[in-house]
Amino acid sequence: MNSEVVQPEANVCLQACNTLRLPARAAWLYRAATIEQLCDAIDWADSRSLPLLILGGGSNVILAGDFPGLVVKIGINGRCWSDVSADAATLELGAGENWHETVMYAVRSGYRGIENLALIPGTVGAAPIQNIGAYGVELSQSLIDVQVWDREARDIRTLAANECEFGYRDSLFKRNPTRYVVLKVRLRLAKKAPLNLMYRDLQAYFGDDVEPDSLTAEDVARAVIQVRCRKLPDPDMLPNVGSFFKNPVVSLEHYQALKIELPELVAYEGPDNAKLAAGWLIDFCGWKGHRESHVGVHNRQALVLVHHGNGEGRELLSLAARIRDDVQSRFGVVLEVEPRIFPVDMREAFGF
Ligand code: FAD
Ligand code: EPU
């Protein structure tokens, strides 16, 4: 390691580094293109007792104020196939690779497994952090392992999928945000794996008559892209971080009591609990399309908060806190913010 060679930029505007585009500056910013550069940068920050923030595409962070430490933007690229058999193959990816381009590369190569995750913004390295999921599929279903820099052990480790403690928008990494930096990800994909068309929007897109066997992974990816473009705002046109809150998981008793009162409530019922559609709850409270000067709630998806420009982090967090409080008093359900909020004092100021 040689932290002497690291030369971060000082006092850098972060607006171009995240999809919400709120005003925020980093005391220091460094772009790491190799694992060695990343480790040197971490040493550089540690030797100065500076906090560290790892950034990929910035599509799941709320930079609500200035970051007083070192921001490292991950640009570790690389993509190759290995262990290719007649049907299956392993796709090895550097953390800085673009996720959506990876999906399109896989489906065009004829492999199935991640087609439902098309058009999710951001990098490969961030994908295991919250175990990205969409349209009935989660990353954990295709993931073999994740190579990380373990800041506690000061070593490179490989964690198998079953060691990553994946859950709904959750993982070991999300719960230990300062310990692990993802360096590489390996996915196992197959040419003959079944396509997953269970999600209501995909069923509606293809209709009842379609024979799943007649479709390719690329057909499904294209359908997902179209469905997403209808609902979700393009962050380049209207800054956002996708779903602002997680869909809350409640007990079956709580769900059944709500369902009696509100038969149209949308939820996914499991054997032990139910996941409520947070977008439906927020929509029901009348927030959809709400706008207050610089920030608001998207008019096609109430779970997406948007920044109309010239706003500040505290305006967005204040709106989010009022939505959370409204949903809690109406349904007795506490909404949890999905992206991570920086700096910590801003997160705490609004009770997130
Ligand atoms: P960033 O925002 O840069 O980082 C996110 C978090 O991961 C931060 O805490 C960061 O510190 C950490 N991190 C990033 N890279 C690393 C690394 N290499 N090692 C360790 N920690 C790291 N998510 C879904 O799951 N499903 C969706 O359908 C979905 N749709 C979206 C739609 C839109 C329009 C938007 C804007 C976002 C959406 N998201 C969705 C959220 C987001 O795209 C994903 O969470 C994505 O994986 C974030 O990638 P990123 O590179 O932008 O991460
Ligand atoms: N709904 C409303 N009003 C709204 C929004 C939604 O009534 O304003 C209803 C919809 O009609 C639907 C239900 O709520 O019946 C669910 O909506 P949708 O299918 O859009 O999905 P979601 O639960 O809101 C989740 C993920 C998305 C992911 C989609 C597709 C979370 C927090 N969000 O959204 O992920 O793309 O499903 O699988 O789990 C993200 O994490 O950033 C993200 C965009």
Coordinates of C-alpha atoms and ligand atoms in Angstrom, one line a residue:
M1 CA 0.0 0.0 0.0
N2 CA 1.2 3.5 -0.7
S3 CA -1.2 6.2 0.4
E4 CA 1.5 8.8 -0.6
V5 CA 0.6 8.4 -4.3
V6 CA -3.1 9.3 -3.7
Q7 CA -3.9 12.8 -4.7
P8 CA -7.6 13.5 -4.1
E9 CA -9.3 16.7 -5.4
A10 CA -10.3 19.1 -2.6
N11 CA -13.7 20.7 -2.1
V12 CA -15.5 19.1 -5.0
C13 CA -19.2 19.7 -6.0
L14 CA -21.0 16.3 -5.9
Q15 CA -24.1 17.3 -7.9
A16 CA -22.9 15.4 -11.0
C17 CA -22.1 12.4 -8.9
N18 CA -25.6 11.5 -7.8
T19 CA -29.1 11.2 -9.4
L20 CA -30.9 13.5 -7.0
R21 CA -28.6 16.4 -7.8
L22 CA -29.0 18.2 -4.5
P23 CA -26.3 20.7 -3.6
A24 CA -23.5 19.0 -1.7
R25 CA -19.7 19.2 -1.7
A26 CA -17.1 16.6 -0.7
A27 CA -14.1 17.8 1.4
W28 CA -12.1 15.3 -0.9
L29 CA -12.9 13.2 -3.9
Y30 CA -10.9 10.5 -5.5
R31 CA -11.6 8.3 -8.5
A32 CA -10.3 4.7 -8.0
A33 CA -9.7 2.8 -11.3
T34 CA -7.9 -0.2 -9.7
I35 CA -8.1 -2.2 -6.5
E36 CA -4.7 -0.9 -5.5
Q37 CA -5.8 2.7 -5.9
L38 CA -8.9 2.0 -3.9
C39 CA -6.9 0.5 -1.0
D40 CA -4.4 3.4 -1.1
A41 CA -7.2 5.9 -1.0
I42 CA -8.8 4.2 2.0
D43 CA -5.4 4.3 3.8
W44 CA -5.1 8.0 2.9
A45 CA -8.5 8.7 4.6
D46 CA -7.7 6.4 7.6
S47 CA -4.3 8.0 8.2
R48 CA -6.1 11.4 8.5
S49 CA -9.1 10.0 10.5
L50 CA -11.5 11.2 7.8
P51 CA -14.9 9.5 7.2
L52 CA -15.1 7.6 3.9
L53 CA -18.0 7.4 1.4
I54 CA -17.9 4.9 -1.4
L55 CA -19.9 6.0 -4.4
G56 CA -20.9 4.1 -7.6
G57 CA -23.5 5.9 -9.8
G58 CA -25.0 7.8 -6.9
S59 CA -28.5 6.5 -7.6
N60 CA -29.3 5.3 -4.1
V61 CA -27.8 8.0 -1.9
I62 CA -29.3 11.2 -0.6
L63 CA -26.5 13.7 -0.4
A64 CA -28.4 16.2 1.8
G65 CA -25.4 18.3 2.8
D66 CA -21.6 18.5 2.6
F67 CA -19.5 15.4 3.2
P68 CA -16.6 16.2 5.6
G69 CA -14.4 13.3 4.5
L70 CA -13.1 11.4 1.4
V71 CA -15.6 10.3 -1.3
V72 CA -14.2 7.5 -3.5
K73 CA -15.9 7.0 -6.8
I74 CA -15.4 3.4 -7.9
G75 CA -14.3 2.9 -11.5
I76 CA -12.9 -0.6 -11.2
N77 CA -14.0 -2.1 -14.6
G78 CA -13.7 -5.5 -16.2
R79 CA -16.0 -8.2 -17.5
C80 CA -15.3 -11.8 -18.6
W81 CA -16.9 -15.2 -18.9
S82 CA -15.6 -18.3 -17.1
D83 CA -16.7 -21.9 -16.3
V84 CA -18.7 -22.0 -19.5
S85 CA -20.6 -25.3 -19.9
A86 CA -23.2 -26.3 -22.5
D87 CA -26.0 -24.4 -20.7
A88 CA -24.5 -22.2 -17.9
A89 CA -21.7 -19.7 -17.6
T90 CA -20.2 -17.4 -14.9
L91 CA -20.0 -13.7 -15.6
E92 CA -17.2 -12.0 -13.6
L93 CA -17.6 -8.2 -13.2
G94 CA -15.6 -5.3 -11.8
A95 CA -17.5 -3.2 -9.3
G96 CA -17.4 -0.1 -11.5
E97 CA -19.2 -1.7 -14.5
N98 CA -22.6 -0.2 -15.4
W99 CA -25.4 -2.5 -14.2
H100 CA -27.9 -2.0 -17.0
E101 CA -25.2 -2.4 -19.7
T102 CA -24.2 -5.7 -17.9
V103 CA -27.9 -6.9 -18.1
M104 CA -28.1 -6.1 -21.8
Y105 CA -24.7 -7.8 -22.5
A106 CA -25.9 -10.9 -20.7
V107 CA -29.2 -11.1 -22.5
R108 CA -27.7 -10.4 -25.9
S109 CA -25.2 -13.3 -25.2
G110 CA -28.3 -15.5 -24.7
Y111 CA -28.1 -15.9 -20.9
R112 CA -31.0 -15.7 -18.5
G113 CA -31.2 -14.7 -14.8
I114 CA -31.0 -10.9 -14.6
E115 CA -33.3 -9.8 -17.5
N116 CA -35.9 -8.6 -15.0
L117 CA -33.3 -6.2 -13.5
A118 CA -32.9 -4.2 -16.7
L119 CA -32.7 -0.4 -16.5
I120 CA -31.8 -0.3 -12.8
P121 CA -29.4 2.6 -12.7
G122 CA -25.9 2.4 -11.1
T123 CA -23.0 0.1 -10.8
V124 CA -22.4 -3.6 -10.4
G125 CA -20.6 -3.0 -7.1
A126 CA -23.6 -1.4 -5.5
A127 CA -26.0 -4.1 -6.7
P128 CA -25.3 -6.5 -3.7
I129 CA -25.5 -3.6 -1.1
Q130 CA -29.3 -3.6 -1.1
N131 CA -29.7 -6.8 -3.1
I132 CA -31.3 -5.0 -6.0
G133 CA -34.7 -6.4 -7.1
A134 CA -37.4 -5.7 -9.6
Y135 CA -40.3 -7.5 -11.3
G136 CA -40.1 -10.6 -9.2
V137 CA -36.4 -11.2 -9.3
E138 CA -33.5 -10.3 -6.9
L139 CA -29.8 -10.2 -7.5
S140 CA -29.2 -12.9 -4.9
Q141 CA -30.8 -15.5 -7.1
S142 CA -28.0 -15.3 -9.7
L143 CA -25.1 -14.3 -7.4
I144 CA -22.3 -16.7 -6.8
D145 CA -20.0 -14.5 -4.6
V146 CA -18.8 -11.0 -3.9
Q147 CA -15.1 -10.1 -3.6
V148 CA -14.7 -7.3 -1.0
W149 CA -12.0 -5.3 0.7
D150 CA -12.7 -5.9 4.4
R151 CA -11.5 -2.8 6.2
E152 CA -11.6 -4.5 9.6
A153 CA -9.4 -7.5 8.5
R154 CA -7.5 -5.3 6.1
D155 CA -7.6 -8.0 3.5
I156 CA -9.4 -9.1 0.3
R157 CA -12.1 -11.7 1.1
T158 CA -14.6 -13.6 -1.0
L159 CA -18.1 -14.0 0.5
A160 CA -20.3 -16.6 -1.0
A161 CA -24.0 -15.6 -1.6
N162 CA -25.2 -17.5 1.5
E163 CA -22.7 -15.5 3.6
C164 CA -24.0 -12.1 2.4
E165 CA -27.2 -12.3 4.5
F166 CA -29.4 -11.1 1.7
G167 CA -33.0 -10.0 2.3
Y168 CA -35.5 -7.6 0.8
R169 CA -33.4 -4.5 0.0
D170 CA -30.9 -5.7 2.6
S171 CA -27.6 -7.4 3.1
L172 CA -24.6 -7.8 5.4
F173 CA -23.0 -4.9 3.4
K174 CA -25.9 -2.5 4.0
R175 CA -25.9 -3.3 7.7
N176 CA -22.1 -2.8 7.9
P177 CA -21.7 0.3 5.7
T178 CA -18.1 1.2 6.8
R179 CA -16.6 -2.3 6.7
Y180 CA -16.9 -3.7 3.2
V181 CA -16.0 -2.3 -0.2
V182 CA -17.2 -4.4 -3.1
L183 CA -14.5 -5.0 -5.7
K184 CA -15.9 -7.8 -7.9
V185 CA -19.1 -9.7 -8.4
R186 CA -19.6 -13.2 -10.0
L187 CA -23.0 -14.2 -11.4
R188 CA -24.1 -17.6 -12.6
L189 CA -26.4 -17.4 -15.6
A190 CA -28.0 -20.1 -17.8
K191 CA -29.3 -20.3 -21.3
K192 CA -32.2 -22.5 -20.5
A193 CA -33.3 -21.1 -17.1
P194 CA -37.1 -20.4 -16.8
L195 CA -38.2 -16.8 -17.5
N196 CA -40.0 -15.1 -14.6
L197 CA -43.2 -13.4 -15.9
M198 CA -45.1 -13.5 -12.6
Y199 CA -45.1 -9.8 -11.9
R200 CA -48.5 -8.2 -12.7
D201 CA -47.0 -5.6 -15.0
L202 CA -45.2 -8.2 -17.1
Q203 CA -48.3 -10.4 -17.3
A204 CA -50.3 -7.4 -18.5
Y205 CA -47.5 -6.5 -21.0
F206 CA -47.3 -10.0 -22.6
G207 CA -51.0 -10.9 -22.2
D208 CA -52.5 -14.3 -21.4
D209 CA -51.8 -15.9 -24.7
V210 CA -48.1 -15.6 -24.8
E211 CA -46.1 -18.9 -24.6
P212 CA -43.1 -18.2 -22.3
D213 CA -41.1 -20.7 -24.3
S214 CA -41.5 -18.4 -27.3
L215 CA -39.7 -15.5 -25.5
T216 CA -36.0 -14.7 -25.1
A217 CA -34.4 -13.0 -22.1
E218 CA -33.9 -10.0 -24.4
D219 CA -37.7 -9.9 -25.0
V220 CA -38.2 -9.8 -21.2
A221 CA -35.6 -7.1 -20.7
R222 CA -37.2 -4.9 -23.3
A223 CA -40.6 -5.4 -21.7
V224 CA -39.2 -4.4 -18.3
I225 CA -37.6 -1.3 -19.9
Q226 CA -40.9 -0.3 -21.3
V227 CA -42.9 -0.8 -18.1
R228 CA -40.2 1.1 -16.1
C229 CA -40.2 4.0 -18.6
R230 CA -44.0 4.4 -18.2
K231 CA -43.8 4.6 -14.4
L232 CA -40.4 5.9 -13.2
P233 CA -38.9 9.3 -14.0
D234 CA -35.6 9.3 -15.9
P235 CA -33.2 10.8 -13.3
D236 CA -31.5 12.8 -16.1
M237 CA -34.8 14.6 -16.8
L238 CA -36.2 14.7 -13.2
P239 CA -33.7 13.9 -10.5
N240 CA -34.7 11.1 -8.1
V241 CA -33.4 8.0 -6.3
G242 CA -36.1 5.5 -7.4
S243 CA -38.3 4.3 -4.5
F244 CA -37.7 6.6 -1.6
F245 CA -39.1 4.2 1.0
K246 CA -39.1 0.4 1.3
N247 CA -42.3 -1.4 1.1
P248 CA -43.2 -2.0 4.8
V249 CA -43.5 -5.6 6.1
V250 CA -46.3 -6.0 8.7
S251 CA -47.8 -8.8 10.7
L252 CA -50.7 -10.8 9.1
E253 CA -53.0 -9.5 11.8
H254 CA -52.1 -5.9 11.0
Y255 CA -52.6 -6.5 7.3
Q256 CA -55.9 -8.2 7.7
A257 CA -57.3 -5.4 10.0
L258 CA -56.2 -2.8 7.3
K259 CA -57.7 -4.9 4.5
I260 CA -61.1 -5.1 6.2
E261 CA -61.2 -1.3 6.4
L262 CA -59.6 -0.8 2.9
P263 CA -60.3 -3.7 0.6
E264 CA -58.4 -2.1 -2.3
L265 CA -55.1 -2.0 -0.3
V266 CA -52.3 -3.5 -2.4
A267 CA -50.1 -6.0 -0.6
Y268 CA -48.0 -9.2 -1.2
E269 CA -49.2 -11.7 1.4
G270 CA -46.6 -14.3 2.7
P271 CA -47.0 -17.2 5.1
D272 CA -45.8 -15.2 8.1
N273 CA -46.3 -11.5 7.2
A274 CA -47.4 -9.1 4.4
K275 CA -45.5 -6.6 2.4
L276 CA -47.6 -3.5 1.8
A277 CA -47.2 -1.4 -1.4
A278 CA -45.8 1.9 0.1
G279 CA -46.7 3.7 -3.1
W280 CA -50.4 2.8 -2.6
L281 CA -50.3 4.0 1.0
I282 CA -48.7 7.4 0.1
D283 CA -51.0 7.7 -2.9
F284 CA -54.1 7.0 -0.7
C285 CA -53.0 9.8 1.7
G286 CA -53.2 12.2 -1.3
W287 CA -49.4 13.0 -1.8
K288 CA -49.1 11.8 -5.5
G289 CA -48.2 14.7 -7.7
H290 CA -47.7 17.0 -4.7
R291 CA -45.2 19.8 -5.3
E292 CA -43.7 22.4 -3.0
S293 CA -41.4 24.8 -4.8
H294 CA -38.2 22.7 -5.4
V295 CA -39.2 19.1 -4.4
G296 CA -42.3 16.9 -4.8
V297 CA -43.8 13.5 -5.2
H298 CA -43.8 12.0 -8.7
N299 CA -47.2 12.1 -10.5
R300 CA -47.1 8.5 -11.8
Q301 CA -45.5 6.8 -8.8
A302 CA -46.1 8.1 -5.3
L303 CA -43.1 6.1 -3.9
V304 CA -40.7 8.3 -5.9
L305 CA -39.7 11.7 -4.5
V306 CA -38.3 14.2 -7.0
H307 CA -36.1 17.2 -7.0
H308 CA -37.3 19.9 -9.5
G309 CA -34.1 21.8 -9.2
N310 CA -32.5 24.5 -7.0
G311 CA -33.7 22.6 -3.9
E312 CA -31.9 21.7 -0.8
G313 CA -31.5 18.4 1.1
R314 CA -33.5 19.7 4.1
E315 CA -36.5 20.5 1.9
L316 CA -36.6 17.0 0.5
L317 CA -36.1 15.4 3.9
S318 CA -38.7 17.6 5.5
L319 CA -41.2 16.5 2.8
A320 CA -40.2 12.8 3.3
A321 CA -40.7 13.2 7.1
R322 CA -44.2 14.6 6.7
I323 CA -45.1 11.7 4.3
R324 CA -43.7 9.2 6.8
D325 CA -45.7 10.8 9.7
D326 CA -48.9 10.9 7.6
V327 CA -48.7 7.2 6.7
Q328 CA -47.9 6.3 10.3
S329 CA -50.9 8.1 11.7
R330 CA -53.2 6.9 9.0
F331 CA -52.2 3.2 8.9
G332 CA -50.0 2.6 11.9
V333 CA -47.1 1.7 9.6
V334 CA -43.6 3.2 9.8
L335 CA -41.9 3.8 6.4
E336 CA -38.2 3.2 6.3
V337 CA -36.0 5.2 3.8
E338 CA -34.5 2.9 1.2
P339 CA -31.4 4.9 0.1
R340 CA -28.7 6.0 2.5
I341 CA -28.7 9.6 3.7
F342 CA -25.5 11.6 4.2
P343 CA -24.3 13.4 6.2
V344 CA -25.4 11.6 9.4
D345 CA -26.5 14.8 11.2
M346 CA -29.0 15.6 8.5
R347 CA -30.4 12.0 8.7
E348 CA -30.8 12.3 12.4
A349 CA -32.3 15.8 12.3
F350 CA -35.3 14.4 10.4
G351 CA -35.5 11.2 12.5
F352 CA -34.5 8.7 9.7
Ligands
FAD1 P1 -24.7 4.4 -5.1 O1 -25.9 5.3 -5.0 O2 -23.4 5.1 -5.6 O3 -24.4 3.7 -3.7 C1 -25.5 3.1 -3.0 C2 -25.0 2.6 -1.7 O4 -24.0 1.6 -1.9 C3 -24.2 3.7 -0.9 O5 -24.4 3.4 0.5 C4 -22.8 3.4 -1.2 O6 -21.9 3.8 -0.2 C5 -22.7 1.9 -1.4 N1 -21.8 1.4 -2.4 C6 -21.8 1.7 -3.7 N2 -20.8 1.1 -4.4 C7 -20.2 0.3 -3.4 C8 -19.1 -0.6 -3.4 N3 -18.4 -0.9 -4.5 N4 -18.7 -1.2 -2.2 C9 -19.4 -0.9 -1.1 N5 -20.4 0.0 -1.0 C10 -20.8 0.6 -2.2 N6 -33.1 -0.3 -6.9 C11 -33.7 -1.6 -6.9 O7 -33.3 -2.4 -6.1 N7 -34.7 -1.9 -7.7 C12 -35.1 -1.0 -8.6 O8 -36.0 -1.3 -9.4 C13 -34.6 0.3 -8.7 N8 -35.0 1.2 -9.5 C14 -34.5 2.5 -9.5 C15 -35.0 3.4 -10.4 C16 -34.5 4.7 -10.5 C17 -35.0 5.7 -11.4 C18 -33.4 5.1 -9.6 C19 -32.8 6.5 -9.6 C20 -32.9 4.2 -8.6 C21 -33.4 2.8 -8.6 N9 -33.0 1.9 -7.7 C22 -33.5 0.6 -7.7 C23 -31.9 2.2 -6.7 C24 -30.5 2.1 -7.3 O9 -30.4 2.2 -8.7 C25 -29.8 0.8 -6.9 O10 -29.8 0.7 -5.5 C26 -28.4 0.7 -7.4 O11 -27.8 -0.5 -7.1 C27 -27.5 1.8 -6.8 O12 -26.3 1.8 -7.6 P2 -25.2 3.0 -7.5 O13 -24.0 2.6 -8.2 O14 -25.9 4.2 -8.1 O15 -25.0 3.1 -6.0
EPU2 N1 -49.3 2.0 -6.5 C1 -50.3 3.0 -6.3 N2 -50.0 4.3 -6.4 C2 -48.8 4.7 -6.6 C3 -47.7 3.8 -6.7 C4 -48.0 2.4 -6.7 O1 -51.5 2.6 -6.1 O2 -48.6 5.9 -6.7 C5 -49.6 0.6 -6.5 C6 -49.5 0.0 -7.9 O3 -50.7 0.2 -8.6 C7 -49.2 -1.4 -7.6 C8 -48.4 -1.4 -6.3 O4 -48.7 -0.1 -5.7 O5 -50.4 -2.1 -7.5 C9 -46.9 -1.6 -6.5 O6 -46.4 -0.6 -7.4 P1 -45.2 -0.9 -8.4 O7 -45.5 -2.2 -9.2 O8 -44.9 0.3 -9.1 O9 -44.0 -1.4 -7.4 P2 -43.5 -0.8 -6.0 O10 -43.8 -1.8 -5.0 O11 -44.0 0.6 -5.8 C10 -41.2 -2.0 -6.1 C11 -39.8 -1.6 -5.9 C12 -39.2 -1.0 -7.2 C13 -39.3 -2.0 -8.3 C14 -40.8 -2.3 -8.5 C15 -40.9 -3.4 -9.6 C16 -39.5 -1.2 -3.6 C17 -39.3 -0.2 -2.5 N3 -39.6 -0.7 -4.8 O12 -41.9 -0.8 -6.3 O13 -37.8 -0.7 -6.9 O14 -38.7 -1.4 -9.5 O15 -41.3 -2.8 -7.3 O16 -40.5 -4.6 -9.0 O17 -39.5 -2.4 -3.3 C18 -36.3 0.9 -6.1 O18 -36.0 0.1 -5.2 O19 -35.8 2.1 -6.2 C19 -37.3 0.6 -7.0 C20 -37.7 1.4 -8.0

